[in-house]
Coordinates of C-alpha atoms in Angstrom, one line a residue:
Chain A
X840 CA 94.2 113.1 63.8
X841 CA 95.3 115.5 66.2
X842 CA 98.4 117.4 66.1
X843 CA 98.5 118.2 69.7
X844 CA 100.8 115.3 71.7
X845 CA 101.1 114.8 75.2
X846 CA 97.6 116.4 75.8
X847 CA 97.3 113.8 78.7
X848 CA 99.6 114.8 81.1
X849 CA 100.7 111.1 82.4
X850 CA 99.8 108.0 80.5
X851 CA 98.6 105.0 82.7
X852 CA 101.5 103.5 84.6
X853 CA 100.8 99.8 82.4
X854 CA 101.2 100.5 78.4
X855 CA 100.9 98.2 75.7
X856 CA 103.7 98.5 73.0
X857 CA 102.3 97.2 69.4
X858 CA 105.8 96.3 68.0
X859 CA 107.0 96.6 64.1
X860 CA 110.2 96.0 63.4
X861 CA 113.7 96.9 64.7
X862 CA 115.8 97.3 68.0
X863 CA 113.4 100.4 68.7
X864 CA 110.7 98.6 70.3
X865 CA 112.9 96.7 72.8
X866 CA 114.7 100.6 73.3
X867 CA 111.3 102.1 74.4
X868 CA 110.4 99.2 76.5
X869 CA 113.5 99.5 78.2
X870 CA 113.4 103.3 78.9
X871 CA 109.7 102.9 79.9
X872 CA 110.5 100.2 82.6
X873 CA 113.5 102.6 83.6
X874 CA 111.0 105.2 84.1
X875 CA 108.7 103.2 86.3
X876 CA 106.1 101.4 83.9
X877 CA 105.1 98.2 83.1
X878 CA 105.1 96.9 79.6
X879 CA 103.1 94.3 77.4
X880 CA 104.9 94.1 73.9
X881 CA 102.6 92.9 71.2
X882 CA 104.8 91.9 68.5
X883 CA 103.5 91.6 64.9
X884 CA 104.4 88.8 62.9
X885 CA 106.5 89.6 59.9
X886 CA 107.5 92.6 61.6
X887 CA 108.8 92.7 65.2
X888 CA 112.0 91.1 66.1
X889 CA 112.3 88.3 68.4
X890 CA 114.4 90.6 70.6
X891 CA 110.8 91.6 72.2
X892 CA 110.7 88.6 74.0
X893 CA 113.1 89.9 76.6
X894 CA 110.0 91.3 78.1
X895 CA 106.3 90.6 78.5
X896 CA 105.1 89.9 75.5
X897 CA 102.4 88.1 73.0
X898 CA 102.9 87.7 69.4
X899 CA 99.6 88.4 66.7
X900 CA 99.3 88.2 63.0
X901 CA 98.2 91.4 61.5
X902 CA 94.2 91.2 61.8
X903 CA 94.1 89.4 65.1
X904 CA 92.4 92.3 66.4
X905 CA 90.5 90.4 69.0
X906 CA 93.6 88.7 70.4
X907 CA 95.1 92.5 70.5
X908 CA 92.2 93.6 72.4
X909 CA 92.2 90.4 74.8
X910 CA 95.7 90.8 75.8
X911 CA 95.4 94.6 76.3
X912 CA 92.3 93.6 78.8
X913 CA 94.2 90.5 80.5
X914 CA 97.2 93.3 81.1
X915 CA 94.9 96.0 82.6
X916 CA 95.4 98.9 80.4
X917 CA 93.7 100.6 77.4
X918 CA 96.7 102.7 76.9
X919 CA 99.0 101.7 74.3
X920 CA 101.7 103.0 71.9
X921 CA 103.0 102.0 68.3
X922 CA 106.5 101.6 67.9
X923 CA 108.9 100.5 65.2
X924 CA 108.6 100.2 61.7
X925 CA 105.5 98.5 60.4
X926 CA 105.5 97.2 56.7
X927 CA 102.5 96.5 54.7
X928 CA 101.9 93.0 55.6
X929 CA 102.6 89.9 53.2
X930 CA 99.4 87.8 52.6
X931 CA 100.9 84.9 55.1
X932 CA 101.3 87.2 57.8
X933 CA 97.7 88.4 57.8
X934 CA 95.2 86.5 59.7
X935 CA 91.7 87.8 60.5
X936 CA 90.0 86.8 64.0
X937 CA 86.7 87.5 64.8
X938 CA 87.0 91.0 65.8
X939 CA 89.7 91.3 62.6
X940 CA 86.6 90.0 60.4
X941 CA 84.2 92.6 61.8
X942 CA 86.8 95.4 61.0
X943 CA 88.2 94.1 57.4
X944 CA 86.5 96.7 55.9
X945 CA 87.8 99.8 57.8
X946 CA 91.4 98.1 58.1
X947 CA 91.4 97.2 54.4
X948 CA 91.3 100.8 53.3
X949 CA 94.5 101.3 55.7
X950 CA 96.6 99.2 53.5
X951 CA 96.5 100.9 50.3
X952 CA 97.6 104.6 51.2
X953 CA 100.7 106.1 52.0
X954 CA 102.3 105.6 55.6
X955 CA 100.9 108.6 56.7
X956 CA 97.3 107.7 56.2
X957 CA 97.9 104.1 57.3
X958 CA 98.8 105.0 60.6
X959 CA 96.4 107.9 60.9
X960 CA 93.6 105.1 60.1
X961 CA 95.1 102.6 62.7
X962 CA 95.1 105.3 65.3
X963 CA 91.7 106.4 64.4
X964 CA 90.5 102.7 64.4
X965 CA 92.0 102.0 67.7
X966 CA 90.7 105.1 69.6
X967 CA 87.2 104.4 67.9
X968 CA 87.3 101.1 69.9
X969 CA 87.9 102.9 73.3
X970 CA 91.7 102.8 73.3
X971 CA 94.1 105.8 74.3
X972 CA 97.2 105.9 71.4
X973 CA 99.8 107.6 73.3
X974 CA 103.3 108.7 71.9
X975 CA 106.8 107.2 72.2
X976 CA 107.7 110.3 74.0
X977 CA 105.2 110.1 76.4
X978 CA 106.1 106.5 77.3
X979 CA 109.9 106.9 77.2
X980 CA 110.6 110.5 77.2
X981 CA 114.3 109.7 78.1
X982 CA 114.6 108.9 74.3
X983 CA 113.9 112.4 73.0
X984 CA 116.6 114.4 71.8
X985 CA 117.4 117.7 73.6
X986 CA 118.3 121.3 72.2
X987 CA 121.8 121.9 71.3
X988 CA 125.0 120.3 70.6
X989 CA 124.9 116.6 71.9
X990 CA 128.5 115.6 71.2
X991 CA 131.9 117.5 71.4
X992 CA 131.5 119.0 67.8
X993 CA 129.8 122.1 66.9
X994 CA 128.0 122.8 63.6
X995 CA 129.8 125.6 61.9
X996 CA 127.8 128.6 59.9
X997 CA 128.2 126.6 56.7
X998 CA 126.3 123.6 58.8
X999 CA 123.7 126.0 60.2
X1000 CA 123.1 127.5 56.6
X1001 CA 122.5 123.9 55.3
X1002 CA 120.2 123.1 58.4
X1003 CA 118.6 126.2 57.8
X1004 CA 117.6 125.7 54.2
X1005 CA 116.7 121.7 55.2
X1006 CA 114.2 122.9 57.4
X1007 CA 112.4 125.3 55.1
X1008 CA 112.6 122.2 52.1
X1009 CA 111.2 119.8 54.6
X1010 CA 108.6 122.4 55.5
X1011 CA 107.3 122.6 52.0
X1012 CA 107.4 118.8 51.5
X1013 CA 105.0 118.8 54.7
X1014 CA 101.7 118.5 52.6
X1015 CA 102.9 115.4 50.7
X1016 CA 103.2 111.9 51.7
X1017 CA 107.1 111.7 51.2
X1018 CA 109.9 111.0 54.0
X1019 CA 111.3 113.3 56.8
X1020 CA 114.9 113.8 55.6
X1021 CA 117.0 115.6 53.4
X1022 CA 121.1 115.3 52.9
X1023 CA 122.1 118.7 52.2
X1024 CA 125.4 120.0 51.6
X1025 CA 126.5 123.8 50.8
X1026 CA 122.5 124.3 50.1
X1027 CA 122.5 121.8 47.2
X1028 CA 120.3 118.8 48.2
X1029 CA 122.0 115.6 47.6
X1030 CA 119.1 113.5 48.5
X1031 CA 115.7 113.5 49.5
X1032 CA 114.0 110.5 51.5
X1033 CA 111.0 108.9 50.2
X1034 CA 110.1 105.1 50.4
X1035 CA 113.4 103.7 50.8
X1036 CA 114.1 105.4 54.3
X1037 CA 116.9 107.2 56.0
X1038 CA 119.7 104.7 55.8
X1039 CA 119.4 103.5 52.4
X1040 CA 119.1 107.5 51.4
X1041 CA 122.6 107.8 53.3
X1042 CA 124.0 104.8 51.6
X1043 CA 123.1 106.4 48.4
X1044 CA 125.0 109.6 49.1
X1045 CA 128.0 107.4 50.1
X1046 CA 127.8 105.7 46.9
X1047 CA 127.4 108.8 44.9
X1048 CA 130.0 110.3 46.5
X1049 CA 132.6 107.3 46.2
X1050 CA 131.8 107.0 42.4
X1051 CA 132.6 111.0 42.1
X1052 CA 129.0 111.3 41.0
X1053 CA 128.7 113.9 43.7
X1054 CA 132.0 115.9 44.5
X1055 CA 133.2 116.7 47.7
X1056 CA 132.7 116.3 51.4
X1057 CA 130.7 117.6 54.3
X1058 CA 126.9 118.5 54.4
X1059 CA 124.4 117.0 56.9
X1060 CA 121.4 114.9 57.0
X1061 CA 118.5 116.9 58.6
X1062 CA 115.3 114.9 60.0
X1063 CA 112.2 116.5 61.3
X1064 CA 108.6 115.7 61.7
X1065 CA 106.3 116.8 59.2
X1066 CA 104.2 120.2 60.0
X1067 CA 101.2 119.1 61.5
X1068 CA 102.2 115.3 61.7
X1069 CA 100.5 113.3 64.5
X1070 CA 103.6 112.7 66.9
X1071 CA 102.2 109.7 67.9
X1072 CA 103.5 107.8 65.2
X1073 CA 106.7 107.6 63.1
X1074 CA 108.7 110.4 65.2
X1075 CA 111.5 110.8 63.5
X1076 CA 114.5 108.8 64.9
X1077 CA 118.3 108.5 64.8
X1078 CA 120.4 105.2 65.8
X1079 CA 123.3 103.7 65.4
X1080 CA 123.1 102.8 61.7
X1081 CA 121.9 106.5 61.1
X1082 CA 125.4 107.6 62.4
X1083 CA 127.6 105.0 60.8
X1084 CA 125.8 105.8 57.4
X1085 CA 126.4 109.5 57.9
X1086 CA 129.9 108.8 58.7
X1087 CA 130.2 106.7 55.6
X1088 CA 128.6 109.4 53.3
X1089 CA 131.0 111.7 54.7
X1090 CA 128.7 114.1 56.2
X1091 CA 130.0 116.8 58.6
X1092 CA 127.0 116.0 60.9
X1093 CA 123.4 115.3 61.5
X1094 CA 120.8 117.8 62.8
X1095 CA 117.3 116.6 64.2
X1096 CA 114.4 118.6 65.9
X1097 CA 114.7 118.9 69.6
X1098 CA 111.8 117.5 71.4
X1099 CA 110.5 115.9 68.7
X1100 CA 112.9 113.2 67.6
X1101 CA 113.9 110.1 69.1
X1102 CA 117.6 109.0 69.6
X1103 CA 118.4 105.4 70.4
X1104 CA 121.5 104.4 72.5
X1105 CA 122.4 108.4 72.7
X1106 CA 125.6 107.6 74.6
X1107 CA 126.8 105.1 71.8
X1108 CA 125.6 107.7 69.0
X1109 CA 127.5 110.8 70.7
X1110 CA 130.6 108.4 71.3
X1111 CA 130.6 107.5 67.5
X1112 CA 130.0 110.9 66.2
X1113 CA 132.7 112.4 68.5
X1114 CA 135.2 109.6 67.5
X1115 CA 134.6 110.6 63.8
X1116 CA 134.4 114.2 64.3
X1117 CA 130.8 114.8 63.2
X1118 CA 128.2 116.9 64.9
X1119 CA 125.2 115.6 66.3
X1120 CA 122.5 118.5 67.0
X1121 CA 119.2 119.1 68.0
X1122 CA 117.5 122.2 66.5
X1123 CA 115.0 124.2 68.5
X1124 CA 111.6 123.6 66.7
X1125 CA 110.1 127.1 68.1
X1126 CA 113.2 128.7 66.6
X1127 CA 112.5 130.0 63.0
X1128 CA 114.7 128.2 60.1
X1129 CA 116.5 131.2 58.7
Chain B
X1368 CA 119.0 134.6 34.6
X1369 CA 115.8 135.3 32.5
X1370 CA 113.1 132.7 32.9
X1371 CA 111.8 133.8 29.3
X1372 CA 113.1 131.3 26.7
X1373 CA 113.1 131.9 23.0
X1374 CA 112.6 135.4 22.9
X1375 CA 114.5 135.6 19.9
X1376 CA 112.1 134.1 17.4
X1377 CA 114.9 132.3 15.4
X1378 CA 118.6 131.7 16.3
X1379 CA 121.1 132.0 14.2
X1380 CA 121.6 129.5 11.1
X1381 CA 125.1 128.2 12.7
X1382 CA 125.2 127.4 16.0
X1383 CA 127.7 126.1 18.5
X1384 CA 126.6 123.2 21.0
X1385 CA 129.1 123.0 24.0
X1386 CA 128.5 119.5 24.5
X1387 CA 128.3 117.6 27.9
X1388 CA 127.9 113.9 28.5
X1389 CA 125.5 111.2 26.8
X1390 CA 123.8 110.9 23.7
X1391 CA 121.9 113.9 24.0
X1392 CA 124.4 116.5 22.1
X1393 CA 124.3 114.0 19.1
X1394 CA 120.4 113.8 19.1
X1395 CA 120.3 117.4 19.3
X1396 CA 123.0 118.0 16.3
X1397 CA 121.3 115.7 14.1
X1398 CA 117.8 117.3 15.0
X1399 CA 119.2 120.6 14.4
X1400 CA 120.7 119.6 11.1
X1401 CA 117.5 118.1 9.7
X1402 CA 116.0 121.4 10.5
X1403 CA 118.4 123.1 8.4
X1404 CA 120.8 124.5 10.5
X1405 CA 124.8 124.0 10.7
X1406 CA 126.5 122.8 13.8
X1407 CA 129.9 123.0 15.7
X1408 CA 129.9 120.6 18.4
X1409 CA 132.6 121.8 21.3
X1410 CA 133.3 118.6 23.5
X1411 CA 134.0 119.2 27.0
X1412 CA 137.1 116.7 28.0
X1413 CA 136.1 114.3 30.6
X1414 CA 132.2 114.7 29.8
X1415 CA 131.6 114.4 26.4
X1416 CA 131.4 111.3 24.0
X1417 CA 133.6 110.5 21.1
X1418 CA 130.2 110.0 19.1
X1419 CA 130.2 114.0 18.6
X1420 CA 133.1 113.2 16.2
X1421 CA 130.1 112.2 13.8
X1422 CA 129.8 116.1 13.7
X1423 CA 132.2 119.1 12.6
X1424 CA 133.7 119.3 16.4
X1425 CA 136.6 120.8 18.6
X1426 CA 137.7 119.1 21.9
X1427 CA 138.3 121.7 24.9
X1428 CA 139.5 121.2 28.5
X1429 CA 137.2 123.1 30.9
X1430 CA 139.0 126.2 31.2
X1431 CA 139.9 126.8 28.3
X1432 CA 137.7 129.4 27.2
X1433 CA 139.9 131.3 24.8
X1434 CA 139.7 128.0 22.7
X1435 CA 136.1 128.0 22.7
X1436 CA 135.9 131.7 21.6
X1437 CA 138.0 131.1 18.7
X1438 CA 136.6 128.3 17.6
X1439 CA 133.1 130.0 17.6
X1440 CA 134.6 133.1 16.0
X1441 CA 136.4 130.8 13.0
X1442 CA 132.9 128.9 12.4
X1443 CA 130.9 132.3 12.3
X1444 CA 128.6 132.5 15.1
X1445 CA 127.8 134.1 18.3
X1446 CA 124.7 131.8 19.2
X1447 CA 125.4 128.6 21.4
X1448 CA 123.7 125.9 23.5
X1449 CA 124.5 124.0 26.2
X1450 CA 123.5 120.2 25.8
X1451 CA 124.3 117.1 27.8
X1452 CA 125.1 116.5 31.2
X1453 CA 128.1 118.4 32.7
X1454 CA 129.9 117.3 35.8
X1455 CA 131.7 119.3 38.1
X1456 CA 135.2 118.5 36.4
X1457 CA 138.1 116.7 37.9
X1458 CA 141.1 118.5 38.4
X1459 CA 143.0 116.5 35.5
X1460 CA 140.1 117.4 33.1
X1461 CA 140.7 121.2 33.8
X1462 CA 143.1 123.4 31.9
X1463 CA 143.2 127.3 31.9
X1464 CA 144.1 129.4 28.8
X1465 CA 144.8 132.9 28.8
X1466 CA 141.2 133.9 28.5
X1467 CA 140.3 131.3 31.0
X1468 CA 143.1 132.4 33.4
X1469 CA 141.3 135.9 33.2
X1470 CA 137.7 134.5 33.9
X1471 CA 139.0 132.5 36.9
X1472 CA 137.5 134.2 39.6
X1473 CA 134.0 134.3 38.1
X1474 CA 134.3 130.5 36.8
X1475 CA 135.7 129.3 40.1
X1476 CA 132.9 130.7 41.9
X1477 CA 130.6 128.4 39.2
X1478 CA 131.9 125.4 40.6
X1479 CA 131.0 125.4 44.4
X1480 CA 127.1 125.6 43.9
X1481 CA 124.5 123.2 42.9
X1482 CA 123.6 122.6 39.5
X1483 CA 121.0 125.5 39.0
X1484 CA 124.0 128.1 40.0
X1485 CA 126.7 126.6 38.0
X1486 CA 124.6 127.0 34.9
X1487 CA 123.0 130.1 35.7
X1488 CA 126.5 131.3 36.5
X1489 CA 127.9 129.9 33.2
X1490 CA 125.1 131.7 31.1
X1491 CA 125.6 134.9 32.8
X1492 CA 129.3 134.7 32.0
X1493 CA 129.0 133.7 28.1
X1494 CA 126.3 136.6 27.7
X1495 CA 128.6 139.2 29.4
X1496 CA 131.2 138.0 26.6
X1497 CA 128.6 139.0 23.8
X1498 CA 127.3 135.3 23.1
X1499 CA 123.7 134.5 22.8
X1500 CA 122.7 131.1 24.8
X1501 CA 119.9 129.6 23.1
X1502 CA 117.9 126.5 24.3
X1503 CA 117.5 123.4 22.7
X1504 CA 114.0 124.2 21.8
X1505 CA 115.2 126.5 19.7
X1506 CA 117.9 124.6 18.0
X1507 CA 116.2 121.4 17.5
X1508 CA 112.2 122.3 18.6
X1509 CA 111.4 118.8 16.8
X1510 CA 112.7 116.9 20.1
X1511 CA 110.3 118.7 22.4
X1512 CA 107.2 116.7 23.9
X1513 CA 104.0 117.4 22.5
X1514 CA 100.8 117.4 24.5
X1515 CA 98.7 114.5 25.2
X1516 CA 99.0 110.9 24.8
X1517 CA 102.1 109.7 22.9
X1518 CA 101.6 106.3 22.5
X1519 CA 98.9 103.7 22.7
X1520 CA 98.2 103.8 26.2
X1521 CA 96.2 106.4 27.9
X1522 CA 96.7 107.2 31.5
X1523 CA 93.6 106.4 33.6
X1524 CA 92.1 108.6 36.2
X1525 CA 94.2 107.2 39.3
X1526 CA 97.4 108.1 37.2
X1527 CA 96.0 111.5 36.5
X1528 CA 95.5 112.1 40.2
X1529 CA 99.1 111.2 40.6
X1530 CA 100.4 113.2 37.9
X1531 CA 98.4 116.3 39.6
X1532 CA 100.1 115.4 43.1
X1533 CA 103.5 115.0 41.6
X1534 CA 103.2 118.6 39.8
X1535 CA 102.1 120.1 43.2
X1536 CA 104.8 118.5 45.0
X1537 CA 107.6 119.4 42.1
X1538 CA 106.2 123.0 42.3
X1539 CA 106.7 123.1 46.4
X1540 CA 110.6 121.9 45.6
X1541 CA 110.8 124.7 42.8
X1542 CA 112.7 127.0 45.3
X1543 CA 115.1 124.6 46.2
X1544 CA 118.5 123.0 44.6
X1545 CA 117.0 119.7 44.0
X1546 CA 115.9 117.6 40.8
X1547 CA 113.2 117.7 38.6
X1548 CA 111.2 114.4 38.9
X1549 CA 109.4 112.0 41.3
X1550 CA 108.2 108.8 41.3
X1551 CA 104.8 108.6 42.7
X1552 CA 102.0 105.7 43.2
X1553 CA 98.6 106.1 44.4
X1554 CA 99.5 109.5 45.9
X1555 CA 102.2 108.1 47.8
X1556 CA 105.6 109.7 46.9
X1557 CA 108.0 106.4 46.2
X1558 CA 111.2 108.8 45.2
X1559 CA 112.5 112.1 45.0
X1560 CA 114.9 112.5 42.3
X1561 CA 118.1 114.8 44.0
X1562 CA 121.6 114.3 43.0
X1563 CA 121.2 110.8 41.5
X1564 CA 119.4 111.8 38.4
X1565 CA 116.4 110.3 37.1
X1566 CA 117.7 106.9 35.9
X1567 CA 119.3 105.9 39.2
X1568 CA 116.0 107.1 41.3
X1569 CA 114.1 104.8 39.0
X1570 CA 116.3 101.8 39.5
X1571 CA 115.9 102.5 43.1
X1572 CA 112.4 102.1 43.0
X1573 CA 112.3 99.2 41.1
X1574 CA 115.1 97.5 43.6
X1575 CA 112.8 98.4 46.5
X1576 CA 109.9 96.6 44.7
X1577 CA 111.9 93.8 44.1
X1578 CA 112.8 93.7 47.6
X1579 CA 109.1 94.1 48.7
X1580 CA 110.0 97.4 50.4
X1581 CA 107.7 98.8 48.5
X1582 CA 104.6 96.6 47.6
X1583 CA 102.4 96.8 44.3
X1584 CA 102.6 98.2 40.9
X1585 CA 101.9 101.0 38.9
X1586 CA 102.7 104.8 39.9
X1587 CA 104.2 106.9 37.4
X1588 CA 107.3 109.1 36.7
X1589 CA 106.7 112.7 36.4
X1590 CA 108.9 115.0 35.3
X1591 CA 108.8 118.6 34.7
X1592 CA 110.9 121.8 34.8
X1593 CA 110.8 123.9 38.1
X1594 CA 108.9 127.0 38.2
X1595 CA 111.0 129.9 37.0
X1596 CA 113.6 127.5 35.8
X1597 CA 115.8 128.9 32.7
X1598 CA 114.8 126.4 30.1
X1599 CA 118.1 127.0 28.1
X1600 CA 119.6 124.8 30.5
X1601 CA 118.9 121.3 31.9
X1602 CA 115.6 121.1 30.2
X1603 CA 113.7 117.9 31.5
X1604 CA 114.7 115.0 29.1
X1605 CA 113.6 111.3 28.7
X1606 CA 115.1 108.7 26.6
X1607 CA 115.3 104.9 26.0
X1608 CA 117.1 104.5 29.4
X1609 CA 114.5 106.2 31.2
X1610 CA 111.5 104.2 29.6
X1611 CA 113.5 100.9 30.4
X1612 CA 114.0 102.0 34.0
X1613 CA 110.3 102.7 34.1
X1614 CA 109.3 99.6 32.8
X1615 CA 111.7 97.6 35.3
X1616 CA 110.1 99.6 38.2
X1617 CA 106.7 98.5 37.5
X1618 CA 105.5 101.7 36.6
X1619 CA 102.1 102.4 34.8
X1620 CA 103.8 105.4 32.7
X1621 CA 105.8 108.2 32.3
X1622 CA 104.6 112.0 32.2
X1623 CA 106.4 115.1 31.3
X1624 CA 105.4 118.8 30.6
X1625 CA 104.3 119.2 27.1
X1626 CA 106.5 122.0 25.2
X1627 CA 109.0 121.9 28.2
X1628 CA 110.5 118.5 28.0
X1629 CA 112.8 116.8 25.5
X1630 CA 112.3 113.4 24.1
X1631 CA 115.4 111.7 22.4
X1632 CA 114.1 108.9 19.9
X1633 CA 110.4 109.6 20.5
X1634 CA 109.5 106.9 17.9
X1635 CA 111.7 104.1 19.6
X1636 CA 110.4 105.5 22.9
X1637 CA 106.7 105.3 22.3
X1638 CA 107.5 101.6 20.6
X1639 CA 109.0 100.4 24.0
X1640 CA 106.2 101.8 25.8
X1641 CA 103.7 100.7 24.0
X1642 CA 105.3 96.7 24.1
X1643 CA 105.4 97.2 27.6
X1644 CA 101.8 98.8 27.9
X1645 CA 102.9 101.9 29.9
X1646 CA 101.6 105.4 29.0
X1647 CA 104.1 108.2 27.9
X1648 CA 102.2 111.5 28.4
X1649 CA 102.4 115.3 27.7
X1650 CA 100.6 117.2 30.5
X1651 CA 99.7 120.8 29.5
X1652 CA 101.8 123.0 31.5
X1653 CA 99.1 125.8 31.4
X1654 CA 96.5 123.6 32.7
X1655 CA 96.2 123.7 36.4
X1656 CA 97.6 120.5 38.4
X1657 CA 94.5 119.9 40.0

């Protein structure tokens, strides 16, 4: 697994998007098309949303590896990106075709480990088959979060201290197969993301505060890629639900790593954040945390 | 704050227990009395349970510092221990007496920080007043978890690998004001404890599994003191609810640090664990994690 991203300066004009769940695949497809690319969306049954059908698409079961390869060949590309959340598939969503059968040993090993290892293994598998896996940042760079204050609210010194502490904490968590985000207030860690994902973690903080199990308001969500993470998969992302949940949790703001995080519907996000009076901040990945 | 615990070989025969919430204060009191000590339970209004009234006791509001000191003087001891969960108090539960008024600047600073700092500050405050703060392990050593397999089920090699990984992770989290436990399965971190506490974290894992957001069974809860933690406060603890929640979360077992964790009702815990076929394991704090 390579920590270097975008080593290929420009991916091919045609790109296959292997689509997991959520709105994200459609956002990426729209941004890619707006950027002058052609896309084929390959929806994983059991994960991808029907909304992908707004674009040229094909549906596959997990395990229909041959069908994926044929679709990419027909479309005329060997470049692809993995977009959206992929759950470990339920048995009914798995169907092995001939190529899948031949790969089953290799693929089977992917399903046991943590997210990191599943995705790293999947990329490795695809690259061994002669495909180039590129990142969302290459396909749709307009979705990357810029450095600095994104809305109207600026994080104060207290928030900056929280962000610095959170970055140190996430750095320390780097070697472990765990989440990419924390909620921190006044240097106290209120929540650490693991298997539940960012949105449920934020809801938990909102609930703990509503129940007075955690007192006070403020603090922020800090989300960043792991040190050494392969940025072609699972780039940290924020979307409308992230902002909503942060507002519900009475946070002062959201900070993500500039250039290494994706924002879907940034205009909507900043409008919602401005209205609620919370900050959206892209911190510079090259500046030290303290 | 001293990381050294139990430097005084034998605390006084009479001990004051400043009691926060839950059954724990009563368990400690019972074990201390069984060990030949006399106890005075000082219940914090808004935190402590009425069950403390089974022992010699006095109730105080947070802030009634003078009242605490007088009660200890009447009882004839300058040794005390802090037992049970203390929430940051609601305004209605705070009442400052004269000594409290004089200490308000020092005490006020305690209420802002994370749990670590609140408790460290409280101990510091008490020791400056000439009190000796001792640990539960000194007052009621019979509650400490022993090394090795505590029930009938032995953790297998896979569980041992999970425990080792969790110990590394908790070690990395040591410098941060965050929880003492994680749930890990097959080296994947399912949950990290922060402000929600161990029981709610376990419930979350149970829910994620019931909703199939996390697939599979097994894995374990690993709980240990932070490196350098003052063991006179907030010693990691497991109780009946921990075991129940671990069973609900379909874990394979629970591992805590031998000699540095408390088990309340160990007999009941091992019986419940044996019945459910999960392990209870005390790992040796001096053996390396890997």
